[in-house]
Amino acid sequence: MQSYTIGQAARLLGVSPDTARRWADAGRVATHRDESGRRVIDGRSLAAFSVEIAQDGDEDVSYTTARNAFPGIVTAIRLGDIAAQVTIQAGPHRLVSLLTREAVEELGLEVGMQATARVKSTSVHIDRT
C-alpha cells in the first residue's frame, strides 16, 4: 500500500502543507510514522478523505451534470475576434478552455478572479505515477 507524506498529500488535495498538517493533528485524517520517522498517510485513507472533503464543499454550487469541478483562479485570457482561451489554475491543476469571446464577456471573466472549470467527458485517461 502506497503512503504519502504530508506535503505530497497536500499537493494532491490542493491545499498547503500547513492545512494538511492541521487536518492530521485534528484527527480528520489518520497518519502513522514510516521507517524514517516521517508522518505519512495511507493511500486508502487519503483517498477516502479526499472524497469526504469534496462532499463538504461549497453549498452554493449550482446544479449541473458535470461532476468534475475544479475551483481556481483565472491566470490568463487570450481573446480573439470570435474565440477565446481561458486558463485556470486549480490547486496543482492547470486547465485551459476554449470558448467564445462572447461567453468570456458575458461571464465578465478577468485575470485574478475566482472561477470554476467543469469537465464532462466520455473519455478519461488515467496515468499511474
PDB file of C-alpha atoms in Angstrom:
ATOM      1  CA  MET A   1       0.000   0.000   0.000  1.00  0.00           C
ATOM      2  CA  GLN A   2       1.370   3.384  -1.009  1.00  0.00           C
ATOM      3  CA  SER A   3       1.718   6.047   1.666  1.00  0.00           C
ATOM      4  CA  TYR A   4       2.026   9.791   1.195  1.00  0.00           C
ATOM      5  CA  THR A   5       3.944  12.408   3.157  1.00  0.00           C
ATOM      6  CA  ILE A   6       2.014  15.409   4.446  1.00  0.00           C
ATOM      7  CA  GLY A   7       3.496  17.510   1.632  1.00  0.00           C
ATOM      8  CA  GLN A   8       2.523  15.002  -1.061  1.00  0.00           C
ATOM      9  CA  ALA A   9      -0.985  14.713   0.385  1.00  0.00           C
ATOM     10  CA  ALA A  10      -1.308  18.494   0.437  1.00  0.00           C
ATOM     11  CA  ARG A  11      -0.403  18.725  -3.261  1.00  0.00           C
ATOM     12  CA  LEU A  12      -2.918  16.013  -4.146  1.00  0.00           C
ATOM     13  CA  LEU A  13      -5.654  17.723  -2.112  1.00  0.00           C
ATOM     14  CA  GLY A  14      -4.839  21.186  -3.483  1.00  0.00           C
ATOM     15  CA  VAL A  15      -4.081  22.709  -0.057  1.00  0.00           C
ATOM     16  CA  SER A  16      -0.999  23.955   1.751  1.00  0.00           C
ATOM     17  CA  PRO A  17       1.151  21.543   3.793  1.00  0.00           C
ATOM     18  CA  ASP A  18       0.129  23.540   6.899  1.00  0.00           C
ATOM     19  CA  THR A  19      -3.552  22.842   6.197  1.00  0.00           C
ATOM     20  CA  ALA A  20      -2.881  19.127   5.653  1.00  0.00           C
ATOM     21  CA  ARG A  21      -0.843  19.061   8.892  1.00  0.00           C
ATOM     22  CA  ARG A  22      -3.651  20.772  10.829  1.00  0.00           C
ATOM     23  CA  TRP A  23      -6.169  18.239   9.464  1.00  0.00           C
ATOM     24  CA  ALA A  24      -3.878  15.400  10.574  1.00  0.00           C
ATOM     25  CA  ASP A  25      -3.332  16.998  14.010  1.00  0.00           C
ATOM     26  CA  ALA A  26      -7.102  17.336  14.430  1.00  0.00           C
ATOM     27  CA  GLY A  27      -7.569  13.654  13.594  1.00  0.00           C
ATOM     28  CA  ARG A  28      -9.506  14.297  10.392  1.00  0.00           C
ATOM     29  CA  VAL A  29      -7.115  12.003   8.519  1.00  0.00           C
ATOM     30  CA  ALA A  30      -5.071   9.225  10.150  1.00  0.00           C
ATOM     31  CA  THR A  31      -1.284   9.299   9.971  1.00  0.00           C
ATOM     32  CA  HIS A  32       1.473   6.980  11.072  1.00  0.00           C
ATOM     33  CA  ARG A  33       5.272   7.144  11.109  1.00  0.00           C
ATOM     34  CA  ASP A  34       7.279   5.494   8.352  1.00  0.00           C
ATOM     35  CA  GLU A  35      10.672   3.834   8.861  1.00  0.00           C
ATOM     36  CA  SER A  36      12.334   7.259   8.517  1.00  0.00           C
ATOM     37  CA  GLY A  37      10.137   8.745  11.230  1.00  0.00           C
ATOM     38  CA  ARG A  38       8.121  10.936   8.854  1.00  0.00           C
ATOM     39  CA  ARG A  39       4.373  11.257   9.301  1.00  0.00           C
ATOM     40  CA  VAL A  40       2.639   9.619   6.368  1.00  0.00           C
ATOM     41  CA  ILE A  41      -0.942   8.953   5.314  1.00  0.00           C
ATOM     42  CA  ASP A  42      -2.038   5.566   3.997  1.00  0.00           C
ATOM     43  CA  GLY A  43      -3.217   5.789   0.373  1.00  0.00           C
ATOM     44  CA  ARG A  44      -6.663   4.331   1.103  1.00  0.00           C
ATOM     45  CA  SER A  45      -7.185   6.772   3.982  1.00  0.00           C
ATOM     46  CA  LEU A  46      -6.132   9.694   1.794  1.00  0.00           C
ATOM     47  CA  ALA A  47      -8.497   8.598  -0.984  1.00  0.00           C
ATOM     48  CA  ALA A  48     -11.437   8.350   1.438  1.00  0.00           C
ATOM     49  CA  PHE A  49     -10.563  11.710   2.998  1.00  0.00           C
ATOM     50  CA  SER A  50     -10.359  13.408  -0.412  1.00  0.00           C
ATOM     51  CA  VAL A  51     -13.901  12.203  -1.194  1.00  0.00           C
ATOM     52  CA  GLU A  52     -15.079  13.422   2.230  1.00  0.00           C
ATOM     53  CA  ILE A  53     -13.709  16.941   1.837  1.00  0.00           C
ATOM     54  CA  ALA A  54     -15.051  17.163  -1.722  1.00  0.00           C
ATOM     55  CA  GLN A  55     -18.538  16.379  -0.377  1.00  0.00           C
ATOM     56  CA  ASP A  56     -18.108  19.024   2.344  1.00  0.00           C
ATOM     57  CA  GLY A  57     -17.639  21.591  -0.420  1.00  0.00           C
ATOM     58  CA  ASP A  58     -19.453  24.816  -1.037  1.00  0.00           C
ATOM     59  CA  GLU A  59     -23.222  24.552  -0.590  1.00  0.00           C
ATOM     60  CA  ASP A  60     -23.766  27.409  -3.062  1.00  0.00           C
ATOM     61  CA  VAL A  61     -22.571  25.353  -6.033  1.00  0.00           C
ATOM     62  CA  SER A  62     -25.034  25.435  -8.903  1.00  0.00           C
ATOM     63  CA  TYR A  63     -26.687  22.245 -10.044  1.00  0.00           C
ATOM     64  CA  THR A  64     -25.014  20.648 -13.029  1.00  0.00           C
ATOM     65  CA  THR A  65     -24.447  17.263 -14.617  1.00  0.00           C
ATOM     66  CA  ALA A  66     -20.721  17.995 -14.889  1.00  0.00           C
ATOM     67  CA  ARG A  67     -19.380  16.313 -11.757  1.00  0.00           C
ATOM     68  CA  ASN A  68     -15.724  17.223 -12.141  1.00  0.00           C
ATOM     69  CA  ALA A  69     -15.452  20.757 -10.785  1.00  0.00           C
ATOM     70  CA  PHE A  70     -12.099  22.497 -10.399  1.00  0.00           C
ATOM     71  CA  PRO A  71     -12.443  25.777  -8.472  1.00  0.00           C
ATOM     72  CA  GLY A  72      -9.467  28.018  -9.046  1.00  0.00           C
ATOM     73  CA  ILE A  73      -8.215  31.373 -10.235  1.00  0.00           C
ATOM     74  CA  VAL A  74      -8.138  32.727 -13.778  1.00  0.00           C
ATOM     75  CA  THR A  75      -4.484  33.144 -14.723  1.00  0.00           C
ATOM     76  CA  ALA A  76      -4.730  34.069 -18.406  1.00  0.00           C
ATOM     77  CA  ILE A  77      -7.260  35.103 -21.037  1.00  0.00           C
ATOM     78  CA  ARG A  78      -6.456  35.314 -24.749  1.00  0.00           C
ATOM     79  CA  LEU A  79      -9.218  36.950 -26.745  1.00  0.00           C
ATOM     80  CA  GLY A  80      -9.582  36.557 -30.483  1.00  0.00           C
ATOM     81  CA  ASP A  81     -12.220  38.088 -32.734  1.00  0.00           C
ATOM     82  CA  ILE A  82     -14.574  35.139 -32.163  1.00  0.00           C
ATOM     83  CA  ALA A  83     -12.872  32.621 -29.855  1.00  0.00           C
ATOM     84  CA  ALA A  84     -11.112  32.905 -26.500  1.00  0.00           C
ATOM     85  CA  GLN A  85      -8.729  30.816 -24.434  1.00  0.00           C
ATOM     86  CA  VAL A  86      -9.086  30.899 -20.643  1.00  0.00           C
ATOM     87  CA  THR A  87      -6.541  29.340 -18.271  1.00  0.00           C
ATOM     88  CA  ILE A  88      -7.459  28.433 -14.699  1.00  0.00           C
ATOM     89  CA  GLN A  89      -5.046  27.259 -12.014  1.00  0.00           C
ATOM     90  CA  ALA A  90      -6.936  24.945  -9.656  1.00  0.00           C
ATOM     91  CA  GLY A  91      -4.534  23.761  -6.972  1.00  0.00           C
ATOM     92  CA  PRO A  92      -1.862  21.778  -8.803  1.00  0.00           C
ATOM     93  CA  HIS A  93      -4.007  21.578 -11.943  1.00  0.00           C
ATOM     94  CA  ARG A  94      -3.793  23.956 -14.923  1.00  0.00           C
ATOM     95  CA  LEU A  95      -6.938  23.830 -17.042  1.00  0.00           C
ATOM     96  CA  VAL A  96      -7.253  25.530 -20.416  1.00  0.00           C
ATOM     97  CA  SER A  97     -10.651  26.064 -22.008  1.00  0.00           C
ATOM     98  CA  LEU A  98     -11.525  27.237 -25.497  1.00  0.00           C
ATOM     99  CA  LEU A  99     -14.811  29.101 -25.665  1.00  0.00           C
ATOM    100  CA  THR A 100     -16.403  32.003 -27.474  1.00  0.00           C
ATOM    101  CA  ARG A 101     -15.323  35.563 -26.848  1.00  0.00           C
ATOM    102  CA  GLU A 102     -18.981  36.350 -26.196  1.00  0.00           C
ATOM    103  CA  ALA A 103     -19.082  33.785 -23.353  1.00  0.00           C
ATOM    104  CA  VAL A 104     -15.991  35.317 -21.712  1.00  0.00           C
ATOM    105  CA  GLU A 105     -17.536  38.767 -21.927  1.00  0.00           C
ATOM    106  CA  GLU A 106     -20.952  37.603 -20.624  1.00  0.00           C
ATOM    107  CA  LEU A 107     -19.271  35.918 -17.637  1.00  0.00           C
ATOM    108  CA  GLY A 108     -17.148  39.006 -17.022  1.00  0.00           C
ATOM    109  CA  LEU A 109     -14.022  36.865 -16.724  1.00  0.00           C
ATOM    110  CA  GLU A 110     -10.820  38.667 -15.779  1.00  0.00           C
ATOM    111  CA  VAL A 111      -7.351  37.522 -14.745  1.00  0.00           C
ATOM    112  CA  GLY A 112      -7.220  37.172 -10.964  1.00  0.00           C
ATOM    113  CA  MET A 113     -10.866  36.336 -10.376  1.00  0.00           C
ATOM    114  CA  GLN A 114     -12.171  33.054  -8.987  1.00  0.00           C
ATOM    115  CA  ALA A 115     -13.819  30.683 -11.426  1.00  0.00           C
ATOM    116  CA  THR A 116     -14.686  27.012 -11.615  1.00  0.00           C
ATOM    117  CA  ALA A 117     -13.738  24.812 -14.552  1.00  0.00           C
ATOM    118  CA  ARG A 118     -16.229  21.978 -15.018  1.00  0.00           C
ATOM    119  CA  VAL A 119     -15.196  18.982 -17.052  1.00  0.00           C
ATOM    120  CA  LYS A 120     -17.551  16.475 -18.603  1.00  0.00           C
ATOM    121  CA  SER A 121     -16.084  13.893 -20.884  1.00  0.00           C
ATOM    122  CA  THR A 122     -16.831  10.467 -22.227  1.00  0.00           C
ATOM    123  CA  SER A 123     -13.150   9.558 -22.207  1.00  0.00           C
ATOM    124  CA  VAL A 124     -10.880   9.937 -19.191  1.00  0.00           C
ATOM    125  CA  HIS A 125      -7.298   8.693 -19.223  1.00  0.00           C
ATOM    126  CA  ILE A 126      -5.506   7.718 -16.020  1.00  0.00           C
ATOM    127  CA  ASP A 127      -1.740   7.513 -15.669  1.00  0.00           C
ATOM    128  CA  ARG A 128      -0.014   5.834 -12.771  1.00  0.00           C
ATOM    129  CA  THR A 129       2.717   7.969 -11.238  1.00  0.00           C
TER     130      THR A 129
END
